[in-house]
Amino acid sequence: MSRQMVRPGGRSARVQASVHAAVRELASEMGRDALTVPLVAQRAGVTPSTIYRRWGDLQELLSDVAVERLRPDTTPGDHGALPADLTAWAEQFLDEMASPAGRAYIRDALLGDPDGGNAGQCSAYAAEQIGLVLARAAGRGERTPDVETVIDQVVAPMMYRILFRPDGLDAAYAQRLVAGVLAPAGDTA
Amino acid sequence: MSRQMVRPGGRSARVQASVHAAVRELASEMGRDALTVPLVAQRAGVTPSTIYRRWGDLQELLSDVAVERLRPDTTPGDHGALPADLTAWAEQFLDEMASPAGRAYIRDALLGDPDGGNAGQCSAYAAEQIGLVLARAAGRGERTPDVETVIDQVVAPMMYRILFRPDGLDAAYAQRLVAGVLAPAGDTA
């Protein structure tokens, strides 16, 4: 995470917004590998030392931008029942994370992250969305696994394969994982 | 992976061995962050251009060294039954991978790995070890899950949490994951 606390609306928040925007623009114009701190600073209208002071180095800045891009911008859809809700969420999560852009953001988030805060934030986003899906199901009177179990049995296999073993990742895989975590006792053999 | 094929015993293999050894020695003497290609080249007795030609950059070299360090150097122990064998393997895997050195190697392996070959190799090592454990159990007449299921339900949760959610990782967690993947139908609620 960025090294200073950000007061929403303050100068610090404005600097962050303009630096993040500069990274996104330059990355789409020139490609991510061409980015340098001086280029980003020039586009954002700040000095390079502002960036070094706040983010340490380019890798940490890219990590912050990646986490921002990985933040979910919608609430999980309501399809009337837990299996449909969790399946739809898992399919969309896999689709986004396994895309070339998603993979690049995950790598960036992990890489420039000496204290693990950004990786933890990515996981917290997923846990929050799953928590919403499960709470809605519980409100309908459905039996639900807990959030950590869904992380272990649905999120972790998808993320592990994206990073280490990317063959054969498709919607059917996400569907099988969800079916597994929701299978009632006696239905898993 | 390194860019050239390595003929065992040839000059190429000797260069690789001496460069890998130089990385390990310098990392333990000076810390990983102080490594540079010229320092590694000097210690290994090669020119910097040999390293750039073969590995591209320092990050790719560190990735290759990390994969080498993550290669298992023992066969999984035989404790007479699948639950004991798989539990012992999972506990040891978690112990090694979640250690500070293990975490650093995993990050290095993922980082300097533009084509995904090194991450795939890490996963292949785990799959190979699990395959040995399962084949031995099948030879005893035990029922076994398949390798990919053990990857999804045991390896993936451990690696996901090491990277994204490191709290509460202990032997009891590895034991629960193994118990889950080996639970007979009707025993999972």
Short mmCIF file of C-alpha atoms in Angstrom, two decimals:
data_model
loop_
_atom_site.label_atom_id
_atom_site.label_comp_id
_atom_site.label_asym_id
_atom_site.label_seq_id
_atom_site.Cartn_x
_atom_site.Cartn_y
_atom_site.Cartn_z
CA MET A 1 0.00 0.00 0.00
CA SER A 2 1.15 3.56 -0.45
CA ARG A 3 3.38 4.79 2.31
CA GLN A 4 1.36 7.77 3.42
CA MET A 5 -2.17 7.79 4.67
CA VAL A 6 -4.42 9.25 2.02
CA ARG A 7 -6.92 11.88 3.14
CA PRO A 8 -9.79 11.66 0.64
CA GLY A 9 -10.05 14.95 -1.22
CA GLY A 10 -6.74 16.25 0.10
CA ARG A 11 -3.60 17.01 -1.87
CA SER A 12 -2.35 13.51 -1.17
CA ALA A 13 -5.46 11.96 -2.74
CA ARG A 14 -5.12 14.23 -5.79
CA VAL A 15 -1.48 13.21 -6.26
CA GLN A 16 -2.42 9.57 -5.99
CA ALA A 17 -5.24 9.92 -8.51
CA SER A 18 -3.10 11.74 -11.05
CA VAL A 19 -0.15 9.36 -10.69
CA HIS A 20 -2.39 6.30 -11.00
CA ALA A 21 -4.07 7.83 -14.07
CA ALA A 22 -0.66 8.57 -15.60
CA VAL A 23 0.42 4.94 -15.13
CA ARG A 24 -2.76 3.64 -16.77
CA GLU A 25 -2.52 6.04 -19.71
CA LEU A 26 1.17 5.45 -20.37
CA ALA A 27 0.80 1.69 -20.00
CA SER A 28 -1.92 1.64 -22.63
CA GLU A 29 0.00 3.98 -24.94
CA MET A 30 3.52 2.54 -24.66
CA GLY A 31 3.16 -0.80 -22.94
CA ARG A 32 3.95 -1.56 -19.35
CA ASP A 33 7.62 -2.35 -19.89
CA ALA A 34 8.35 1.13 -21.20
CA LEU A 35 7.22 2.87 -17.99
CA THR A 36 9.77 4.79 -15.94
CA VAL A 37 9.31 6.96 -12.87
CA PRO A 38 10.37 10.17 -14.72
CA LEU A 39 7.84 9.48 -17.52
CA VAL A 40 5.04 8.86 -15.05
CA ALA A 41 5.98 11.96 -13.06
CA GLN A 42 5.98 14.16 -16.16
CA ARG A 43 2.55 12.92 -17.26
CA ALA A 44 1.12 13.29 -13.75
CA GLY A 45 2.56 16.78 -13.29
CA VAL A 46 4.55 15.90 -10.19
CA THR A 47 8.28 15.58 -9.55
CA PRO A 48 9.97 12.17 -9.65
CA SER A 49 10.95 12.63 -6.02
CA THR A 50 7.27 12.85 -5.08
CA ILE A 51 6.84 9.38 -6.54
CA TYR A 52 9.97 7.93 -4.96
CA ARG A 53 9.03 9.41 -1.58
CA ARG A 54 5.55 7.98 -1.66
CA TRP A 55 5.95 4.65 -3.45
CA GLY A 56 9.63 3.77 -3.06
CA ASP A 57 10.07 2.56 -6.63
CA LEU A 58 8.25 1.83 -9.86
CA GLN A 59 7.46 -1.76 -8.83
CA GLU A 60 5.64 -0.59 -5.71
CA LEU A 61 3.71 2.02 -7.68
CA LEU A 62 2.67 -0.60 -10.24
CA SER A 63 1.61 -2.88 -7.39
CA ASP A 64 -0.66 -0.15 -5.96
CA VAL A 65 -2.16 0.56 -9.37
CA ALA A 66 -2.77 -3.17 -9.91
CA VAL A 67 -4.63 -3.57 -6.62
CA GLU A 68 -6.79 -0.60 -7.54
CA ARG A 69 -7.60 -2.27 -10.87
CA LEU A 70 -8.40 -5.58 -9.15
CA ARG A 71 -10.96 -3.95 -6.86
CA PRO A 72 -14.43 -5.30 -7.74
CA ASP A 73 -16.67 -2.53 -9.06
CA THR A 74 -19.98 -4.36 -8.83
CA THR A 75 -21.91 -6.28 -6.18
CA PRO A 76 -22.26 -10.01 -7.00
CA GLY A 77 -25.47 -10.66 -8.95
CA ASP A 78 -28.59 -12.09 -7.27
CA HIS A 79 -29.82 -15.17 -9.14
CA GLY A 80 -32.14 -16.35 -6.41
CA ALA A 81 -30.14 -19.25 -4.99
CA LEU A 82 -26.64 -19.88 -3.62
CA PRO A 83 -25.43 -22.35 -6.28
CA ALA A 84 -26.32 -19.94 -9.10
CA ASP A 85 -24.93 -16.89 -7.27
CA LEU A 86 -21.62 -18.51 -6.33
CA THR A 87 -21.19 -20.12 -9.75
CA ALA A 88 -21.77 -16.81 -11.53
CA TRP A 89 -19.32 -15.05 -9.20
CA ALA A 90 -16.63 -17.73 -9.65
CA GLU A 91 -17.00 -17.77 -13.43
CA GLN A 92 -16.61 -14.00 -13.61
CA PHE A 93 -13.68 -14.00 -11.17
CA LEU A 94 -11.85 -16.64 -13.22
CA ASP A 95 -12.64 -14.86 -16.45
CA GLU A 96 -11.20 -11.57 -15.18
CA MET A 97 -8.20 -12.94 -13.32
CA ALA A 98 -7.13 -15.38 -16.05
CA SER A 99 -7.28 -12.71 -18.78
CA PRO A 100 -3.93 -11.29 -19.93
CA ALA A 101 -4.70 -8.02 -18.12
CA GLY A 102 -5.80 -9.85 -14.97
CA ARG A 103 -2.64 -11.98 -14.91
CA ALA A 104 -0.47 -8.89 -15.34
CA TYR A 105 -2.24 -7.12 -12.45
CA ILE A 106 -1.93 -10.15 -10.16
CA ARG A 107 1.80 -10.37 -10.88
CA ASP A 108 2.26 -6.63 -10.34
CA ALA A 109 0.25 -6.75 -7.12
CA LEU A 110 2.42 -9.59 -5.76
CA LEU A 111 5.74 -8.26 -6.98
CA GLY A 112 6.08 -4.72 -5.70
CA ASP A 113 4.66 -5.64 -2.34
CA PRO A 114 7.39 -5.98 0.28
CA ASP A 115 5.01 -6.01 3.26
CA GLY A 116 2.31 -8.21 1.70
CA GLY A 117 -0.35 -5.52 2.12
CA ASN A 118 -1.37 -5.45 -1.52
CA ALA A 119 -1.65 -9.22 -1.87
CA GLY A 120 -3.71 -9.24 1.32
CA GLN A 121 -5.97 -6.54 -0.13
CA CYS A 122 -6.60 -8.63 -3.28
CA SER A 123 -7.63 -11.55 -1.11
CA ALA A 124 -9.78 -9.31 1.08
CA TYR A 125 -11.70 -8.14 -2.02
CA ALA A 126 -12.54 -11.75 -2.92
CA ALA A 127 -13.48 -12.58 0.69
CA GLU A 128 -15.76 -9.55 0.85
CA GLN A 129 -17.61 -10.52 -2.33
CA ILE A 130 -18.00 -14.12 -1.17
CA GLY A 131 -19.24 -12.86 2.20
CA LEU A 132 -21.99 -10.89 0.43
CA VAL A 133 -23.05 -13.96 -1.59
CA LEU A 134 -23.12 -16.18 1.52
CA ALA A 135 -24.97 -13.63 3.68
CA ARG A 136 -27.65 -13.28 1.03
CA ALA A 137 -28.03 -17.06 0.88
CA ALA A 138 -28.21 -17.32 4.66
CA GLY A 139 -30.92 -14.64 4.58
CA ARG A 140 -32.93 -16.90 2.28
CA GLY A 141 -32.53 -19.75 4.76
CA GLU A 142 -29.98 -21.70 2.67
CA ARG A 143 -27.18 -23.69 4.31
CA THR A 144 -23.83 -22.10 3.49
CA PRO A 145 -20.16 -23.00 3.89
CA ASP A 146 -18.05 -20.33 5.57
CA VAL A 147 -15.99 -17.74 3.71
CA GLU A 148 -12.62 -19.36 4.47
CA THR A 149 -13.83 -22.71 3.09
CA VAL A 150 -14.90 -21.05 -0.16
CA ILE A 151 -11.50 -19.30 -0.32
CA ASP A 152 -9.73 -22.67 0.11
CA GLN A 153 -11.87 -24.69 -2.28
CA VAL A 154 -12.84 -22.19 -4.98
CA VAL A 155 -10.61 -19.08 -4.99
CA ALA A 156 -7.32 -20.80 -4.12
CA PRO A 157 -7.44 -23.46 -6.88
CA MET A 158 -8.28 -20.82 -9.50
CA MET A 159 -5.52 -18.45 -8.40
CA TYR A 160 -2.98 -21.25 -7.98
CA ARG A 161 -3.62 -22.50 -11.50
CA ILE A 162 -3.54 -18.99 -12.98
CA LEU A 163 -0.08 -18.49 -11.47
CA PHE A 164 1.45 -21.96 -11.69
CA ARG A 165 -0.56 -24.29 -13.93
CA PRO A 166 -2.67 -22.35 -16.41
CA ASP A 167 -3.83 -25.12 -18.75
CA GLY A 168 -7.50 -26.03 -18.95
CA LEU A 169 -8.92 -23.07 -17.06
CA ASP A 170 -12.49 -22.54 -18.22
CA ALA A 171 -15.98 -21.90 -16.88
CA ALA A 172 -16.52 -25.66 -16.43
CA TYR A 173 -13.58 -25.72 -14.00
CA ALA A 174 -15.10 -22.89 -11.92
CA GLN A 175 -18.45 -24.70 -11.96
CA ARG A 176 -16.88 -27.94 -10.70
CA LEU A 177 -15.13 -26.16 -7.83
CA VAL A 178 -18.37 -24.49 -6.72
CA ALA A 179 -20.29 -27.77 -7.00
CA GLY A 180 -17.61 -29.37 -4.81
CA VAL A 181 -17.76 -26.80 -2.02
CA LEU A 182 -21.59 -26.87 -1.98
CA ALA A 183 -21.95 -30.67 -2.21
CA PRO A 184 -23.89 -31.98 0.79
CA ALA A 185 -22.27 -34.74 2.85
CA GLY A 186 -22.57 -38.04 1.00
CA ASP A 187 -22.50 -36.35 -2.39
CA THR A 188 -18.77 -35.89 -2.89
CA ALA A 189 -17.51 -39.29 -4.05
CA MET B 1 14.06 -21.50 -17.74
CA SER B 2 17.47 -20.69 -19.05
CA ARG B 3 17.49 -19.73 -22.68
CA GLN B 4 19.91 -22.33 -23.98
CA MET B 5 19.61 -26.06 -23.75
CA VAL B 6 22.06 -27.34 -21.18
CA ARG B 7 24.15 -30.36 -22.15
CA PRO B 8 24.98 -32.12 -18.86
CA GLY B 9 28.72 -32.05 -18.35
CA GLY B 10 29.32 -29.59 -21.19
CA ARG B 11 30.64 -26.05 -20.90
CA SER B 12 27.09 -24.79 -20.72
CA ALA B 13 26.35 -26.94 -17.67
CA ARG B 14 29.58 -25.78 -15.99
CA VAL B 15 28.67 -22.13 -16.58
CA GLN B 16 25.20 -22.70 -15.16
CA ALA B 17 26.57 -24.46 -12.07
CA SER B 18 29.13 -21.76 -11.35
CA VAL B 19 26.68 -18.89 -11.90
CA HIS B 20 24.03 -20.53 -9.70
CA ALA B 21 26.65 -21.14 -7.00
CA ALA B 22 27.80 -17.51 -7.22
CA VAL B 23 24.21 -16.30 -6.72
CA ARG B 24 23.73 -18.51 -3.68
CA GLU B 25 27.05 -17.50 -2.11
CA LEU B 26 26.63 -13.78 -2.71
CA ALA B 27 23.01 -13.84 -1.54
CA SER B 28 24.05 -15.42 1.74
CA GLU B 29 27.02 -13.06 2.16
CA MET B 30 25.45 -9.75 1.12
CA GLY B 31 21.73 -10.32 0.99
CA ARG B 32 19.65 -10.79 -2.12
CA ASP B 33 18.99 -7.11 -2.73
CA ALA B 34 22.69 -6.34 -3.14
CA LEU B 35 23.14 -8.73 -6.08
CA THR B 36 24.07 -7.31 -9.48
CA VAL B 37 24.95 -9.08 -12.72
CA PRO B 38 28.58 -7.78 -12.67
CA LEU B 39 29.06 -9.05 -9.09
CA VAL B 40 27.66 -12.46 -9.93
CA ALA B 41 29.77 -12.65 -13.10
CA GLN B 42 32.95 -11.78 -11.23
CA ARG B 43 32.35 -14.42 -8.57
CA ALA B 44 31.42 -17.06 -11.17
CA GLY B 45 34.45 -16.25 -13.34
CA VAL B 46 32.39 -15.42 -16.44
CA THR B 47 31.74 -12.16 -18.25
CA PRO B 48 28.55 -10.18 -17.57
CA SER B 49 27.60 -10.63 -21.23
CA THR B 50 27.58 -14.41 -20.72
CA ILE B 51 24.92 -13.91 -18.07
CA TYR B 52 22.88 -11.40 -20.07
CA ARG B 53 23.00 -13.65 -23.15
CA ARG B 54 21.86 -16.70 -21.27
CA TRP B 55 19.43 -15.33 -18.71
CA GLY B 56 18.30 -12.00 -20.10
CA ASP B 57 18.51 -10.15 -16.79
CA LEU B 58 19.12 -10.60 -13.07
CA GLN B 59 15.46 -11.29 -12.38
CA GLU B 60 15.40 -14.25 -14.77
CA LEU B 61 18.61 -15.61 -13.30
CA LEU B 62 17.18 -15.35 -9.77
CA SER B 63 14.04 -17.12 -11.01
CA ASP B 64 16.10 -20.04 -12.36
CA VAL B 65 18.09 -20.29 -9.13
CA ALA B 66 14.86 -20.23 -7.11
CA VAL B 67 13.33 -23.11 -9.07
CA GLU B 68 16.51 -25.11 -8.54
CA ARG B 69 16.25 -24.47 -4.78
CA LEU B 70 12.56 -25.48 -4.78
CA ARG B 71 13.32 -28.86 -6.36
CA PRO B 72 12.55 -31.61 -3.82
CA ASP B 73 15.69 -33.50 -2.86
CA THR B 74 14.05 -36.45 -1.16
CA THR B 75 11.34 -38.98 -2.01
CA PRO B 76 8.22 -38.63 0.19
CA GLY B 77 8.50 -40.85 3.27
CA ASP B 78 6.66 -44.17 3.53
CA HIS B 79 4.56 -44.30 6.70
CA GLY B 80 2.55 -47.34 5.66
CA ALA B 81 -0.77 -45.68 4.76
CA LEU B 82 -1.99 -42.88 2.52
CA PRO B 83 -3.34 -40.54 5.22
CA ALA B 84 -0.02 -40.60 7.09
CA ASP B 85 2.06 -40.28 3.89
CA LEU B 86 0.07 -37.39 2.46
CA THR B 87 -0.16 -35.58 5.79
CA ALA B 88 3.60 -35.81 6.33
CA TRP B 89 4.26 -34.58 2.79
CA ALA B 90 1.83 -31.65 3.14
CA GLU B 91 3.23 -30.61 6.52
CA GLN B 92 6.77 -30.59 5.15
CA PHE B 93 5.73 -28.75 1.98
CA LEU B 94 3.97 -26.04 3.99
CA ASP B 95 6.87 -25.78 6.40
CA GLU B 96 9.40 -25.25 3.58
CA MET B 97 7.29 -23.00 1.37
CA ALA B 98 5.99 -20.77 4.18
CA SER B 99 9.49 -20.20 5.60
CA PRO B 100 11.11 -16.83 4.82
CA ALA B 101 13.49 -18.54 2.37
CA GLY B 102 10.66 -20.50 0.75
CA ARG B 103 8.55 -17.37 0.29
CA ALA B 104 11.49 -15.53 -1.26
CA TYR B 105 12.13 -18.41 -3.70
CA ILE B 106 8.45 -18.61 -4.69
CA ARG B 107 8.39 -14.87 -5.38
CA ASP B 108 11.63 -15.04 -7.36
CA ALA B 109 10.39 -18.05 -9.33
CA LEU B 110 7.17 -16.21 -10.28
CA LEU B 111 8.82 -12.88 -10.90
CA GLY B 112 11.54 -13.38 -13.48
CA ASP B 113 9.48 -15.82 -15.46
CA PRO B 114 8.07 -14.20 -18.60
CA ASP B 115 6.99 -17.48 -20.21
CA GLY B 116 5.64 -19.17 -17.09
CA GLY B 117 8.08 -22.08 -17.43
CA ASN B 118 9.55 -21.73 -13.95
CA ALA B 119 6.19 -21.46 -12.19
CA GLY B 120 5.06 -24.52 -14.13
CA GLN B 121 8.19 -26.37 -13.02
CA CYS B 122 7.46 -25.60 -9.35
CA SER B 123 3.99 -27.03 -9.76
CA ALA B 124 5.34 -30.05 -11.63
CA TYR B 125 7.66 -30.84 -8.69
CA ALA B 126 4.68 -30.91 -6.31
CA ALA B 127 2.60 -33.00 -8.75
CA GLU B 128 5.44 -35.50 -9.11
CA GLN B 129 5.81 -35.96 -5.37
CA ILE B 130 2.05 -36.35 -4.90
CA GLY B 131 2.01 -38.85 -7.76
CA LEU B 132 4.61 -40.97 -5.93
CA VAL B 133 2.57 -40.90 -2.71
CA LEU B 134 -0.65 -41.86 -4.53
CA ALA B 135 0.97 -44.62 -6.62
CA ARG B 136 2.43 -46.19 -3.48
CA ALA B 137 -1.01 -46.10 -1.82
CA ALA B 138 -2.67 -47.61 -4.90
CA GLY B 139 -0.03 -50.36 -4.81
CA ARG B 140 -1.17 -51.16 -1.26
CA GLY B 141 -4.77 -51.39 -2.48
CA GLU B 142 -5.87 -48.06 -0.94
CA ARG B 143 -8.46 -45.86 -2.67
CA THR B 144 -6.84 -42.62 -3.80
CA PRO B 145 -7.96 -39.28 -5.20
CA ASP B 146 -6.21 -38.21 -8.40
CA VAL B 147 -3.19 -35.88 -8.50
CA GLU B 148 -5.13 -32.88 -9.83
CA THR B 149 -7.66 -33.15 -6.99
CA VAL B 150 -4.85 -33.14 -4.42
CA ILE B 151 -3.34 -30.11 -6.18
CA ASP B 152 -6.70 -28.28 -6.00
CA GLN B 153 -7.57 -29.19 -2.42
CA VAL B 154 -4.20 -29.37 -0.65
CA VAL B 155 -1.42 -27.62 -2.59
CA ALA B 156 -3.47 -24.70 -3.95
CA PRO B 157 -4.91 -23.55 -0.59
CA MET B 158 -1.45 -23.65 1.01
CA MET B 159 0.23 -21.73 -1.82
CA TYR B 160 -2.65 -19.24 -2.12
CA ARG B 161 -2.45 -18.44 1.57
CA ILE B 162 1.35 -18.20 1.54
CA LEU B 163 1.10 -15.59 -1.22
CA PHE B 164 -2.10 -13.74 -0.33
CA ARG B 165 -3.32 -14.55 3.16
CA PRO B 166 -0.51 -15.80 5.37
CA ASP B 167 -2.17 -15.74 8.80
CA GLY B 168 -2.78 -18.97 10.66
CA LEU B 169 -0.66 -21.28 8.51
CA ASP B 170 0.42 -24.21 10.64
CA ALA B 171 0.64 -28.00 10.58
CA ALA B 172 -2.97 -28.27 11.75
CA TYR B 173 -4.07 -26.42 8.61
CA ALA B 174 -2.16 -28.88 6.37
CA GLN B 175 -3.68 -31.78 8.32
CA ARG B 176 -7.23 -30.43 7.82
CA LEU B 177 -6.72 -30.04 4.08
CA VAL B 178 -5.45 -33.62 3.75
CA ALA B 179 -8.30 -34.97 5.88
CA GLY B 180 -10.73 -33.11 3.59
CA VAL B 181 -9.39 -34.53 0.34
CA LEU B 182 -9.29 -38.08 1.77
CA ALA B 183 -12.70 -37.94 3.49
CA PRO B 184 -14.93 -40.73 2.18
CA ALA B 185 -18.36 -39.74 0.89
CA GLY B 186 -20.64 -39.04 3.82
CA ASP B 187 -17.80 -37.91 6.04
CA THR B 188 -17.37 -34.33 4.89
CA ALA B 189 -20.08 -32.40 6.74
#
